CSV table of C-alpha atoms in Angstrom, one decimal:
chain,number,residue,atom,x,y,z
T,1,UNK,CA,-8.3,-26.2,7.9
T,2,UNK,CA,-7.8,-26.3,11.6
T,3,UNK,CA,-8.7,-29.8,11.8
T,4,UNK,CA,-6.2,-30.6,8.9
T,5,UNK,CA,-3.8,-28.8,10.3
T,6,UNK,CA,-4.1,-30.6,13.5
T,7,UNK,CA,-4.2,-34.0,11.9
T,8,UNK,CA,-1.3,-33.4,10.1
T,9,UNK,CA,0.6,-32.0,13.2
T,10,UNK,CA,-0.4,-35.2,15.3
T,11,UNK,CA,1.4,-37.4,12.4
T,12,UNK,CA,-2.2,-38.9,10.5
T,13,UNK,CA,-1.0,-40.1,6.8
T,14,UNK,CA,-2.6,-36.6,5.2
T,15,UNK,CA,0.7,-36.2,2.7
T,16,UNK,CA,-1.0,-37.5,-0.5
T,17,UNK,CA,-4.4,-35.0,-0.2
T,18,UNK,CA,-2.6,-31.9,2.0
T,19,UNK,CA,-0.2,-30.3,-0.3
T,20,UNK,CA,-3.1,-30.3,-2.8
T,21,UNK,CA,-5.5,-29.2,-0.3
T,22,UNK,CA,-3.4,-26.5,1.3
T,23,UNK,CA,-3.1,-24.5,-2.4
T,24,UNK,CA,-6.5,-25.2,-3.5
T,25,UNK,CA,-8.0,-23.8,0.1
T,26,UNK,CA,-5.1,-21.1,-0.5
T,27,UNK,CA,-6.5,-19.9,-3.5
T,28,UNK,CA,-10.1,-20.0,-2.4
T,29,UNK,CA,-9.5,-18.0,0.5
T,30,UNK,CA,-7.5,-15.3,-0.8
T,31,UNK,CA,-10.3,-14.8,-3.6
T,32,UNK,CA,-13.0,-14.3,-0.7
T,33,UNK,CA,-10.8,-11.7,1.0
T,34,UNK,CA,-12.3,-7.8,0.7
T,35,UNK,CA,-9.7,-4.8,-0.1
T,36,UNK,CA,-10.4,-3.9,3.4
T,37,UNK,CA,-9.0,-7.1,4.3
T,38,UNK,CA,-11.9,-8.5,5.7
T,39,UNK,CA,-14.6,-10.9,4.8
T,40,UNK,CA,-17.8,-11.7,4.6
T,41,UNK,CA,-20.4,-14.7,5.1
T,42,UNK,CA,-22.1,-14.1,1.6
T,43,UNK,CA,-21.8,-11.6,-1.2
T,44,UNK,CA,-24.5,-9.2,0.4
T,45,UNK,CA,-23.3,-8.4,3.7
T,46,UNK,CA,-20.3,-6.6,4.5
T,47,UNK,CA,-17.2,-7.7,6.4
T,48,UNK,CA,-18.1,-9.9,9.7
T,49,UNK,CA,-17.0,-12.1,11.8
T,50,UNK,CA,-15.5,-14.2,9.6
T,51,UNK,CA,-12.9,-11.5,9.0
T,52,UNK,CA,-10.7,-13.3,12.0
T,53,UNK,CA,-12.0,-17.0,10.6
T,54,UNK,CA,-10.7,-15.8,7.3
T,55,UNK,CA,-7.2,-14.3,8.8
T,56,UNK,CA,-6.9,-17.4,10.9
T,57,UNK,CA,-7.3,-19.7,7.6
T,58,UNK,CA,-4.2,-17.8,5.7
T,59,UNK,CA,-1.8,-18.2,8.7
T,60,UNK,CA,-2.8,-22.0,8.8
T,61,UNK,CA,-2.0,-22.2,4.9
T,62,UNK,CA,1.1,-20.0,5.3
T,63,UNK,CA,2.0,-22.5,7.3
T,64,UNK,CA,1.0,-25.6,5.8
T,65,UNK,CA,2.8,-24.6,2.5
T,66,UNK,CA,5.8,-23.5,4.3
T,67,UNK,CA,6.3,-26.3,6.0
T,68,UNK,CA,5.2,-28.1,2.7
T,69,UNK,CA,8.1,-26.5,0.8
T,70,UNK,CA,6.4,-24.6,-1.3
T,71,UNK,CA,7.0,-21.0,-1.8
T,72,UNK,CA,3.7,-20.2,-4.0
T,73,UNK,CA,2.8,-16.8,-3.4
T,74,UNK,CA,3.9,-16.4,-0.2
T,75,UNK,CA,4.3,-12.9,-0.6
T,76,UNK,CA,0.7,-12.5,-2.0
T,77,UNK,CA,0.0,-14.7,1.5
T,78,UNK,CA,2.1,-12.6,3.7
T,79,UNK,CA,0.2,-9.2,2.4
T,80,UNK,CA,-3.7,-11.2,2.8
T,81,UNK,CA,-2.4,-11.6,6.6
T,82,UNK,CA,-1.3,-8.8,7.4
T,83,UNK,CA,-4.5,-6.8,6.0
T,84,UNK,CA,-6.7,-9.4,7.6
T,85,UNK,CA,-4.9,-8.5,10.8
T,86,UNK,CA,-5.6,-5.0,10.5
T,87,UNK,CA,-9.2,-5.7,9.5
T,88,UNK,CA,-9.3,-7.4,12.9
T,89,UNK,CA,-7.9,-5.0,14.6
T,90,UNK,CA,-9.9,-2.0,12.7
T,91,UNK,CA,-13.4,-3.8,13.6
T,92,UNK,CA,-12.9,-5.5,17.2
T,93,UNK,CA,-15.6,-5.4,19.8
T,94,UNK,CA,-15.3,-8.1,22.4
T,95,UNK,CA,-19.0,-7.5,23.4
T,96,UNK,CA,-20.3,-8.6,19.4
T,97,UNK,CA,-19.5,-10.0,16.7
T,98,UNK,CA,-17.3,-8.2,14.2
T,99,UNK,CA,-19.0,-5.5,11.7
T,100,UNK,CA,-22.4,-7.7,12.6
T,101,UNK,CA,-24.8,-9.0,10.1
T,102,UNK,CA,-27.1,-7.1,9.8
T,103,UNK,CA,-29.0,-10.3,10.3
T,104,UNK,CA,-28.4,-10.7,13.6
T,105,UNK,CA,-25.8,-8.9,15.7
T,106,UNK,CA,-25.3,-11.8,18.4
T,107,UNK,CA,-25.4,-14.8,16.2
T,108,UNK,CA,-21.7,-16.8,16.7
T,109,UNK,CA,-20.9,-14.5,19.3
T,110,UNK,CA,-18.3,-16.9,21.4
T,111,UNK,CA,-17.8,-18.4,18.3
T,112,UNK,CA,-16.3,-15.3,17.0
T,113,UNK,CA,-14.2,-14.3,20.1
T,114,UNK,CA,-12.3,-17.5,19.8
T,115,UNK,CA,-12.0,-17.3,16.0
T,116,UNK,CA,-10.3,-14.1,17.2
T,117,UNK,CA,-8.3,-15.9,19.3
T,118,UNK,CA,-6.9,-18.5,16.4
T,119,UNK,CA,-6.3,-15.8,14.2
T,120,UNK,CA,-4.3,-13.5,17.3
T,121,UNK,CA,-2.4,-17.1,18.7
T,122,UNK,CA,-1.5,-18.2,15.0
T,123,UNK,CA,0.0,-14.7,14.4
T,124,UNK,CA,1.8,-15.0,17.6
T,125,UNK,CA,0.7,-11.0,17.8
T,126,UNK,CA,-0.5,-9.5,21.3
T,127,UNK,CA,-1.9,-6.9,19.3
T,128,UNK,CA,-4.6,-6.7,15.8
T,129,UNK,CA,-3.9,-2.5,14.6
T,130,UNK,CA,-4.3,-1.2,17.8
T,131,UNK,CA,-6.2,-3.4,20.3
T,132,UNK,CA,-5.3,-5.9,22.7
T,133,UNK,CA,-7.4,-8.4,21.8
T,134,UNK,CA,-6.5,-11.0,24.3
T,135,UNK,CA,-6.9,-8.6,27.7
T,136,UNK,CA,-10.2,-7.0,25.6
T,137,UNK,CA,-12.0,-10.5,25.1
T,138,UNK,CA,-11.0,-11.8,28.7
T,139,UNK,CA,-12.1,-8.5,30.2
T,140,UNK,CA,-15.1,-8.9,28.5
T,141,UNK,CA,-15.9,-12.6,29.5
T,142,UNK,CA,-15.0,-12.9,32.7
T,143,UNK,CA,-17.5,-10.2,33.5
T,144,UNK,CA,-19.8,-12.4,31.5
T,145,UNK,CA,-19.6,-15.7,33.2
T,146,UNK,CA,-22.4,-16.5,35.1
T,147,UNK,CA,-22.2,-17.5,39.1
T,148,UNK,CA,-22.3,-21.1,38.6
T,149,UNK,CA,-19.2,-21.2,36.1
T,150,UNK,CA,-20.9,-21.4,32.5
T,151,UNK,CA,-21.3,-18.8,29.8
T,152,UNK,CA,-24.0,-18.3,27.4
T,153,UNK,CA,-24.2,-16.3,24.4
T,154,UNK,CA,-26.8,-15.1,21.7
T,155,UNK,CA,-26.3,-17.3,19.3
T,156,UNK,CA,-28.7,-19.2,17.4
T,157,UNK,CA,-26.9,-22.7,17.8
T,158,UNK,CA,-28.1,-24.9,20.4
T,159,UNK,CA,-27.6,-25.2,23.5
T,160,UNK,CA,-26.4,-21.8,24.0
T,161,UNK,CA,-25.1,-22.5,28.0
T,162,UNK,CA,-22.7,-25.5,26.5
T,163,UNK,CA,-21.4,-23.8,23.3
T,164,UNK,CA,-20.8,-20.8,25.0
T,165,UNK,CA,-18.9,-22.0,27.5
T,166,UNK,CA,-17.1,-24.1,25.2
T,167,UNK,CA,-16.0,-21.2,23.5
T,168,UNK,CA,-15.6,-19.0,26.3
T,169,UNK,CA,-12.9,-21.6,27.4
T,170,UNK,CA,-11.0,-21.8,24.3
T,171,UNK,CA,-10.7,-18.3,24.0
T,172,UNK,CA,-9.8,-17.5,27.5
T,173,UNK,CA,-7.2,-20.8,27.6
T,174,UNK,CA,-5.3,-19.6,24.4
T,175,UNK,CA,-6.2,-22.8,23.3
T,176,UNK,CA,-4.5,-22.2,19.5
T,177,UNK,CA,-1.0,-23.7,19.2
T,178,UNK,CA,1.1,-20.8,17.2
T,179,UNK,CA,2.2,-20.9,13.8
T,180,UNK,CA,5.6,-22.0,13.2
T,181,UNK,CA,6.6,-20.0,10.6
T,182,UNK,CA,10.3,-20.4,9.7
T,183,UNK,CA,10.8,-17.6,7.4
T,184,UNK,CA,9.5,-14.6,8.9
């Protein structure tokens, strides 16, 4: 969605498949999202990281079918957000991923912080509930960086020195364009 999103935003022909696109993703998303607001990477784990992946998705298709025109439950939208912001907010740890798998606590790590990051920027909020996620996460990295400038988190995707500084970058640059959302 992020990738569309950008596409669409750096003029690429996307018309004909977004619109359609944007409500079907809508309507997927929303059905994965837990009461808690959170969500999960299959049926029998509870809420992880993907609670700010999730989050970040609905402000992208708030968005998207604002800009669109279309007004399909954007109320229904506006409520998904706002608990998947407080799910954020509820379960934030900048040293782990969020509620972890019980697979693997460090898996995604970076990965997380900066889906963190795209669901905070897109919300244009310095807050999720109660934390400051931004001065949290940085606080948190920068104490992580190593002396010769790269990161390098748990996670099980290779290589770890490159992707983690890759993330460790986007997160600490804010590198998410906000939302322009017209109507509130």
């Amino acid at each position: 969605l992020l990738a569309l999103r950008e596409a669409t935003r750096a003029g690429f022909p996307v018309e004909q498949v977004a619109p359609k696109v944007w409500e079907q993703a809508r309507s997927y998303v929303m059905d994965q999202q837990l009461r808690d607001g959170g969500f999960r990477y299959d049926a029998e784990e509870p809420a992880s990281g993907m609670v700010a992946a999730g989050t970040a998705s609905l402000l992208i298709l708030r968005e998207q079918l604002e800009e669109a025109g279309s007004a399909a439950a954007k109320e229904e939208l506006d409520r998904a957000i706002t608990r998947g912001l407080d799910a954020c907010g509820t379960y934030f740890l900048p040293d782990r991923n969020l509620v972890p798998s019980k697979k693997d606590t460090d898996s995604y790590h970076y990965c997380h912080l900066y889906a963190i990051e795209r669901a905070g920027s897109l919300a244009r909020k310095h807050l999720m509930g109660q934390r400051n996620w931004y001065a949290e996460g940085a606080q948190y990295l920068v104490n992580q960086q190593y002396e010769d400038g790269h990161w390098s988190d748990g996670t099980c995707m290779r290589p770890k020195d490159v992707l983690g500084t890759c993330f460790a970058l986007l997160f600490l640059k804010r590198a998410t364009r906000p939302a322009v959302i017209t109507g509130g």
